[in-house]
Coordinates of C-alpha atoms and ligand atoms in Angstrom, one line a residue:
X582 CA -179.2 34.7 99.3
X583 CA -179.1 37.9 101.2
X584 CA -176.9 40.3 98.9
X585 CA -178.2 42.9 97.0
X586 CA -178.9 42.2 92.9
X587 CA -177.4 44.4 90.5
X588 CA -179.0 44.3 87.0
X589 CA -177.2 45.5 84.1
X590 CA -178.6 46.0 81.2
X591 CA -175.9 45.0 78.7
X592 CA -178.5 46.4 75.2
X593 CA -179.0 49.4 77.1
X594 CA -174.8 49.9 77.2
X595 CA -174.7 49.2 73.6
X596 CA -177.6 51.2 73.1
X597 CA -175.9 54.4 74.8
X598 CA -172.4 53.9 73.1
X599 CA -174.7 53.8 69.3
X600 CA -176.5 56.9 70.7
X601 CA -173.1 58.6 71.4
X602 CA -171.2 57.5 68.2
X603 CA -174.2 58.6 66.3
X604 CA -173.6 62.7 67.5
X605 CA -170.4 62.8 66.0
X606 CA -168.5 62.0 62.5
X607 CA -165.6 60.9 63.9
X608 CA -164.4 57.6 66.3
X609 CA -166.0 56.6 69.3
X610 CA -163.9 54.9 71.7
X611 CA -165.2 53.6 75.3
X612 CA -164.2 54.0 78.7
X613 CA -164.1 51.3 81.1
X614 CA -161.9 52.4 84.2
X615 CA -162.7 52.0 87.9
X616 CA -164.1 48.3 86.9
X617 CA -166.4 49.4 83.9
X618 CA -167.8 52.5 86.0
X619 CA -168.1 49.5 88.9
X620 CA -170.6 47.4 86.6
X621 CA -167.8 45.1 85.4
X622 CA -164.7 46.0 83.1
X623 CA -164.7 42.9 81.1
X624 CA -168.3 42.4 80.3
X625 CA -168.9 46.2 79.6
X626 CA -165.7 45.8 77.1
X627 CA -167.0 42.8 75.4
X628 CA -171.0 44.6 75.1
X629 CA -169.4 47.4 73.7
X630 CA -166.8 45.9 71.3
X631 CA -169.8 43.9 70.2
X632 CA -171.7 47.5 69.6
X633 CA -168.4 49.1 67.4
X634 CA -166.2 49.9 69.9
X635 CA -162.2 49.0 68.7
X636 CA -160.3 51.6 71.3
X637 CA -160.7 51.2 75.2
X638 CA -159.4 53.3 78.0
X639 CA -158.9 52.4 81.9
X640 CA -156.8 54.5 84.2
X641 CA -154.2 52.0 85.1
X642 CA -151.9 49.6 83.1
X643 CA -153.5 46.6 85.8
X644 CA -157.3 47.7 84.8
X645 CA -155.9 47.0 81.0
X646 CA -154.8 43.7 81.5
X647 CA -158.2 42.7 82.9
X648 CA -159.7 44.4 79.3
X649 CA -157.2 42.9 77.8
X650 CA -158.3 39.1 78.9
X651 CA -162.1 39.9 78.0
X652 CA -161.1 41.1 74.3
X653 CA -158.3 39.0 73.1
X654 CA -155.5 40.5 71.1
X655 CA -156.9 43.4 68.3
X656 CA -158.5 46.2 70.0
X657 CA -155.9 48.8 71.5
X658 CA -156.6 49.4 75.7
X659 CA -155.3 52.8 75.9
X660 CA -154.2 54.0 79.4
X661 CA -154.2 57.1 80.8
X662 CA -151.9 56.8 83.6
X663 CA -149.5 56.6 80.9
X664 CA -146.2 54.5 80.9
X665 CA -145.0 54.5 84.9
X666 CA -142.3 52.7 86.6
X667 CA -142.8 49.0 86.9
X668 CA -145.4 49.1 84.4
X669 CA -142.8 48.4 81.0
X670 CA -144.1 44.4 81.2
X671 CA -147.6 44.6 82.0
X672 CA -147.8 47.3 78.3
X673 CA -145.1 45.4 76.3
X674 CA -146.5 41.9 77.1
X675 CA -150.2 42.6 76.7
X676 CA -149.8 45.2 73.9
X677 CA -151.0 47.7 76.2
X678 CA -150.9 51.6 74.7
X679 CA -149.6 54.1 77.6
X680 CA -150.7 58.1 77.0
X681 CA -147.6 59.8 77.9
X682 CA -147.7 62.2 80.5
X683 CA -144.4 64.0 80.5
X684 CA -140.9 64.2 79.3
X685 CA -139.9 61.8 81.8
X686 CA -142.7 59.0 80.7
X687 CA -142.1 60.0 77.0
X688 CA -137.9 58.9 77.5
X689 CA -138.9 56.0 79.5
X690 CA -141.3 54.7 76.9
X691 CA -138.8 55.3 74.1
X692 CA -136.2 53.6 75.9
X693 CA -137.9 50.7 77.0
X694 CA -140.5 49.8 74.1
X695 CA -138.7 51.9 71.1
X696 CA -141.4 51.3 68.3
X697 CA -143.9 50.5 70.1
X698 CA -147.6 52.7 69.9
X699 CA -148.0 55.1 72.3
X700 CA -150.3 58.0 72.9
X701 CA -149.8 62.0 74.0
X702 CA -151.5 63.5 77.0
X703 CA -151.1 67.3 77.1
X704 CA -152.7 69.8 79.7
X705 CA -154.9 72.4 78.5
X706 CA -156.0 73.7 81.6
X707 CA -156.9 70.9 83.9
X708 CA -153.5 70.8 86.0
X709 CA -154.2 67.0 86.5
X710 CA -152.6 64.8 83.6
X711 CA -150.8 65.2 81.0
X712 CA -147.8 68.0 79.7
X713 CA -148.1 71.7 79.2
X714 CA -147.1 73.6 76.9
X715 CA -143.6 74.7 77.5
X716 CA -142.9 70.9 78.5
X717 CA -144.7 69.9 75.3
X718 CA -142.5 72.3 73.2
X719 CA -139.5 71.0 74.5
X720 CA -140.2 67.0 73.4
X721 CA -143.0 67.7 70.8
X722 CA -140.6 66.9 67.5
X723 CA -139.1 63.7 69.4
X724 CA -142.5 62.6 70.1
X725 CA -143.7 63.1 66.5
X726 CA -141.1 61.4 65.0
X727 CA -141.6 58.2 67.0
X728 CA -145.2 58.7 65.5
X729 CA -147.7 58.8 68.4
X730 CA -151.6 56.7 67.5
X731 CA -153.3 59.8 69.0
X732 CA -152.5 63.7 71.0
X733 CA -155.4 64.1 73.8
X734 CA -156.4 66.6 76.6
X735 CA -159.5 66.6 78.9
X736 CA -162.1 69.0 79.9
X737 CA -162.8 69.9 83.2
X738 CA -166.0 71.8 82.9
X739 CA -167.7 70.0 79.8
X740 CA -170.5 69.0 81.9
X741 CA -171.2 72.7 81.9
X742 CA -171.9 74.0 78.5
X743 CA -172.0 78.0 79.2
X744 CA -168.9 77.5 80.6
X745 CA -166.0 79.6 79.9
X746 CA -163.2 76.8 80.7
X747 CA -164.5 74.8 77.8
X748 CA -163.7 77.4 75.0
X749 CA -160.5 78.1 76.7
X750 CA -158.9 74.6 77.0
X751 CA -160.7 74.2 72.9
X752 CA -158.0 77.3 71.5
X753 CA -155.6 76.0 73.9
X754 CA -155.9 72.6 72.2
X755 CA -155.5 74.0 69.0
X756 CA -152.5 76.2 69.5
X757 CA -150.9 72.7 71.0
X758 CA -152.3 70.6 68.3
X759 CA -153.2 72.6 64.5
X760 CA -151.1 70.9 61.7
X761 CA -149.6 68.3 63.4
X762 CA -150.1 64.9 61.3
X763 CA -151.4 62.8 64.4
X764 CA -155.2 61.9 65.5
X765 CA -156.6 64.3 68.2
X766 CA -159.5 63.6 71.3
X767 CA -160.5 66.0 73.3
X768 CA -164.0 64.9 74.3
X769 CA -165.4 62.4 76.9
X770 CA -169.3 62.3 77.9
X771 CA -169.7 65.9 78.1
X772 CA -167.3 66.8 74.9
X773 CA -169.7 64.7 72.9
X774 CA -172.5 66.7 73.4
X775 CA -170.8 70.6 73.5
X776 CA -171.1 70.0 69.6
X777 CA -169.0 69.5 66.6
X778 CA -165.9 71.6 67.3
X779 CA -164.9 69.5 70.3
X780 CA -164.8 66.3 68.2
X781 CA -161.6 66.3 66.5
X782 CA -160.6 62.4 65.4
X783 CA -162.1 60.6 68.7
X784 CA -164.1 60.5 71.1
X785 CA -163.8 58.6 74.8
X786 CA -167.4 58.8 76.3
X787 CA -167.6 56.6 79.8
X788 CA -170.3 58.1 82.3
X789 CA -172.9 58.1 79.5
X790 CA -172.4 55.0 78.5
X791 CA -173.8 53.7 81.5
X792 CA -176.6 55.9 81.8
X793 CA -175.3 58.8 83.5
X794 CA -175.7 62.7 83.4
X795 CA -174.6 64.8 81.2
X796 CA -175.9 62.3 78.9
X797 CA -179.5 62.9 79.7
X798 CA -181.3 61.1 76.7
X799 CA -179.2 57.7 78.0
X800 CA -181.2 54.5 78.4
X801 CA -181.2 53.4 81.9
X802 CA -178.5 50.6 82.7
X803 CA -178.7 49.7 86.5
X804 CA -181.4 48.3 88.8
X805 CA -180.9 47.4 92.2
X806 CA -182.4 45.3 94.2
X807 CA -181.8 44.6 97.8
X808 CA -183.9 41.3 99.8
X809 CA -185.6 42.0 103.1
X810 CA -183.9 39.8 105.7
X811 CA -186.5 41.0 107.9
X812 CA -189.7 42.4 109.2
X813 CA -190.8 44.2 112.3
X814 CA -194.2 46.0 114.4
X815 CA -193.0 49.5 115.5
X816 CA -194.9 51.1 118.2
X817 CA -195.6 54.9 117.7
X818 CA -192.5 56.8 119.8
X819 CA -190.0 54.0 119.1
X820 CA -187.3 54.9 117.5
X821 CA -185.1 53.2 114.6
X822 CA -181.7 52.7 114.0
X823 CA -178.5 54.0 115.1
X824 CA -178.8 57.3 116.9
X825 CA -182.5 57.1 117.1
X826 CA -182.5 59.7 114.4
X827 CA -186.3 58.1 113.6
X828 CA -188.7 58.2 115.8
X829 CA -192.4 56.3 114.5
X830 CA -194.9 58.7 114.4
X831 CA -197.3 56.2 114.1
X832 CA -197.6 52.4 114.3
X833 CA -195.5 50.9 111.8
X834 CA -194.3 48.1 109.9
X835 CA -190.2 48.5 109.6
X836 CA -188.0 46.2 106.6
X837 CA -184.7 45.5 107.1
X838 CA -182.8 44.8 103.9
X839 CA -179.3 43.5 103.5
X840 CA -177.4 46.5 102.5
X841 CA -175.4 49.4 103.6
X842 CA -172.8 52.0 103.3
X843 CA -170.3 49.5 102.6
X844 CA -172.1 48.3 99.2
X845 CA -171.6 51.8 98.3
X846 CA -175.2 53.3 100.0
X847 CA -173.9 56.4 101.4
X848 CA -174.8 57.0 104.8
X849 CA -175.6 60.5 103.4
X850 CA -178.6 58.9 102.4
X851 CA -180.2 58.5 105.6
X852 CA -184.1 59.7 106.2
X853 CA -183.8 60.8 103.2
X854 CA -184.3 58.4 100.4
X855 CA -187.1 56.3 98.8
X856 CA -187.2 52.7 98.1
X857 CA -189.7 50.9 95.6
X858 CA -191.5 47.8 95.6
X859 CA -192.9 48.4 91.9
X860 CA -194.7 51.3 91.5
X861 CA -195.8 51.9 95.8
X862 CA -193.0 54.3 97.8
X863 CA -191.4 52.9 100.8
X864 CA -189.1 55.2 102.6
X865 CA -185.8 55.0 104.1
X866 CA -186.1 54.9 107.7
X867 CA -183.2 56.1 110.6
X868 CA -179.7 56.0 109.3
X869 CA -177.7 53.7 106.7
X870 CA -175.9 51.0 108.7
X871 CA -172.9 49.2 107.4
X872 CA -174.3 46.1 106.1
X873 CA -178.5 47.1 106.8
X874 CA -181.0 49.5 105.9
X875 CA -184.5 50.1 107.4
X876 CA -187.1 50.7 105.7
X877 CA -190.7 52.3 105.9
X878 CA -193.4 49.2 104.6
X879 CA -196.1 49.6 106.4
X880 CA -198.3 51.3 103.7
X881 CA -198.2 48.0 101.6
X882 CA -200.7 45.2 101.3
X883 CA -197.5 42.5 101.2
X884 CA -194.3 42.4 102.3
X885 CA -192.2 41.3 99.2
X886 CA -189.0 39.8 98.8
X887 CA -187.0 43.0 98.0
X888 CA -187.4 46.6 97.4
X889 CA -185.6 48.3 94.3
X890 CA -183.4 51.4 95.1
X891 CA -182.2 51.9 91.7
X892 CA -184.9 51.7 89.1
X893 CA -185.5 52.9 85.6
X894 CA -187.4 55.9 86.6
X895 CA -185.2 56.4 90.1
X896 CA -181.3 56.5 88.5
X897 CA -177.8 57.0 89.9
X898 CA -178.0 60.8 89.1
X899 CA -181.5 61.0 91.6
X900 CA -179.1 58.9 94.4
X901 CA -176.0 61.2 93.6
X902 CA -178.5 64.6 94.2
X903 CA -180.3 62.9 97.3
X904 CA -176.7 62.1 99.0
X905 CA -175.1 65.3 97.7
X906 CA -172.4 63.5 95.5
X907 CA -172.5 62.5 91.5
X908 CA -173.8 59.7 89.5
X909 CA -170.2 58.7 88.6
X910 CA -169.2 57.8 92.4
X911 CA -172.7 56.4 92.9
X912 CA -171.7 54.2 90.2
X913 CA -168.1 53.5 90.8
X914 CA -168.9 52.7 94.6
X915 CA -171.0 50.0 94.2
X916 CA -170.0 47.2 96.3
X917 CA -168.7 43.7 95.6
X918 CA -171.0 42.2 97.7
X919 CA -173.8 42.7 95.3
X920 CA -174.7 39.9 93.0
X921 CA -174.0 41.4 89.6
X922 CA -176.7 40.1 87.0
X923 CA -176.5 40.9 83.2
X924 CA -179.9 41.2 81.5
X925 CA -182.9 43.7 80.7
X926 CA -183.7 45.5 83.9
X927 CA -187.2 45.3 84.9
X928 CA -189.2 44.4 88.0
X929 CA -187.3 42.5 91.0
X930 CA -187.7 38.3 91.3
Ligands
PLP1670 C1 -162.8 59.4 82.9 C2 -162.3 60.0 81.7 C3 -163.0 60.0 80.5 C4 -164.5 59.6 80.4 O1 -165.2 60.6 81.0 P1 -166.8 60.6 81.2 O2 -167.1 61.9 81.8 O3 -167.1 59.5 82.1 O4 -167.4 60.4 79.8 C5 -162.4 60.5 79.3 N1 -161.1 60.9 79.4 C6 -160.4 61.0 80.5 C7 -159.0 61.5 80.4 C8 -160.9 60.5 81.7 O5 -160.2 60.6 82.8

């Protein structure tokens, strides 16, 4: 076996969504797009219905019907993408809920699904999803009467709390929203924790859930560990890798391990990252390779069998700074190469 292992800690999921649901008085929902964050849609579905959760959302109307598959009939797989052409089937035949984007969605979805539950997108500022306010205006009493389950709008700066944006798009909510007679989100990850006023009837946490910032009290979810394929002697003044960026400044004792840039180790990485074998540092040597890295061993006693990258103490928020990126695409680009393993996370095999 010469994959990396991906451990996910499925109590450490649940753990996070409690954690979250216990900040607010109101709903907590779960969001499982881009494959469950890339640690699996349909087992991070079932951990968290298991934990409370009874509304999911993915991005697409396919990433539902996968959610859909893993929870059976009752819980509602809300989809942000909203109702687009070619997708009338894939909603109507797996009871999938669409969040209407625009006008155009909103006549589509009344036309082809007439009774059926939908949700509202509006725009309070993002200019991504979702309708603005004149276009709101001009459908809002059509859409009311065909009773919508919810009226939502994201943040774009929650993850910054002094933020100006954030009280901006919360009046701008309001004046879209006060008095209407319909269930209203507003806050993912970073929503949750801006406090009380961003609550409304629901909130959609995803990046916290899986141990990500802003959620900084979140229980670690991921280890990875990648197996050494191989070890070699390197002679002060050789160099390592592609490009030679590395050059042994002493004798050394170089691992190769059997993973890369396309499991989602970003070559922005290179010379630049630490990997563990328990508690003892062993640095990245020379640049990421596609399917190899090569690492710096020769401080141990023993060669083991792998290395961790991802560890409880070194998380996908330390890899996002290191390679100048986020947690969330740390995360999301994970490769499928890697052996996904549900259970505590711990010390490698
Ligand atoms: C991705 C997303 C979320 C979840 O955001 P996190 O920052 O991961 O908590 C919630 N709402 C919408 C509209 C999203 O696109």
């Amino acid at each position: 076996m010469s994959t990396g292992i991906l451990t996910i800690d499925l109590d450490a999921v649940a753990a996070n969504w409690r954690a979250l649901d216990a900040m607010t008085a109101c709903e907590t929902a779960a969001v499982v797009k881009a494959d469950g964050y890339g640690l699996g849609a349909g087992k991070m579905a079932r951990a968290l219905h298991k934990a409370g959760a009874r509304k999911f959302f993915v991005a697409a109307a396919e990433e539902g019907a996968q959610v859909r598959q893993a929870l059976g009939p009752n819980p509602e797989i809300c989809i942000f993408s909203g109702h687009c052409a070619g997708d009338t089937d894939m909603l109507s035949d797996l009871h999938l809920t669409p969040m209407i984007n625009s006008p155009r969605q909103l006549k589509r979805h009344l036309d082809a699904m007439p009774g059926r539950p939908f949700g509202i997108q509006l725009d309070t500022g993002m200019n991504r999803l979702g309708m603005e306010l004149t276009e709101w205006a001009s459908i809002a009493e059509t859409a009311l009467n065909a009773k919508p389950m919810l009226v939502m709008s994201h943040l774009a700066c929650a993850d910054e709390p002094d933020h100006p944006m954030n009280a901006q798009q919360l009046t701008q909510f309001q004046l879209m929203t006060d008095g209407i007679d319909v269930p209203r989100s507003l806050a993912a990850t970073g929503g949750i924790l801006l406090g009380s006023d961003y609550h409304f009837d629901l909130c959609r946490p995803g990046v916290g859930l899986y141990g990500g910032f802003p959620f900084e009290q979140a229980a670690p979810v991921v280890q990875l560990d990648i197996p050494i394929i191989q070890t070699r002697e390197v002679l002060a003044g050789e160099s390592v890798g592609y490009s030679n960026t590395w050059i042994a400044p002493r004798d050394s004792k170089i691992a190769t391990l059997s993973a890369g840039y396309a499991d989602g180790l970003l070559r922005s990485l290179s010379d630049n990252v630490t990997l563990w074998s328990g508690s003892s540092p062993c640095p990245l040597r020379g640049r990421v390779s596609m399917d190899l890295l090569t690492v710096d061993v020769t401080d141990l006693d023993e060669v083991p069998s792998h290395l961790s990258l991802l560890t409880p103490d070194q998380g996908v928020d330390d890899l996002a700074e290191i390679a100048g990126t986020i947690g969330y695409e740390i995360l999301t680009s994970m490769g499928p190469r890697y052996r996904r393993r549900y259970g505590p996370i711990g010390p490698a095999e």
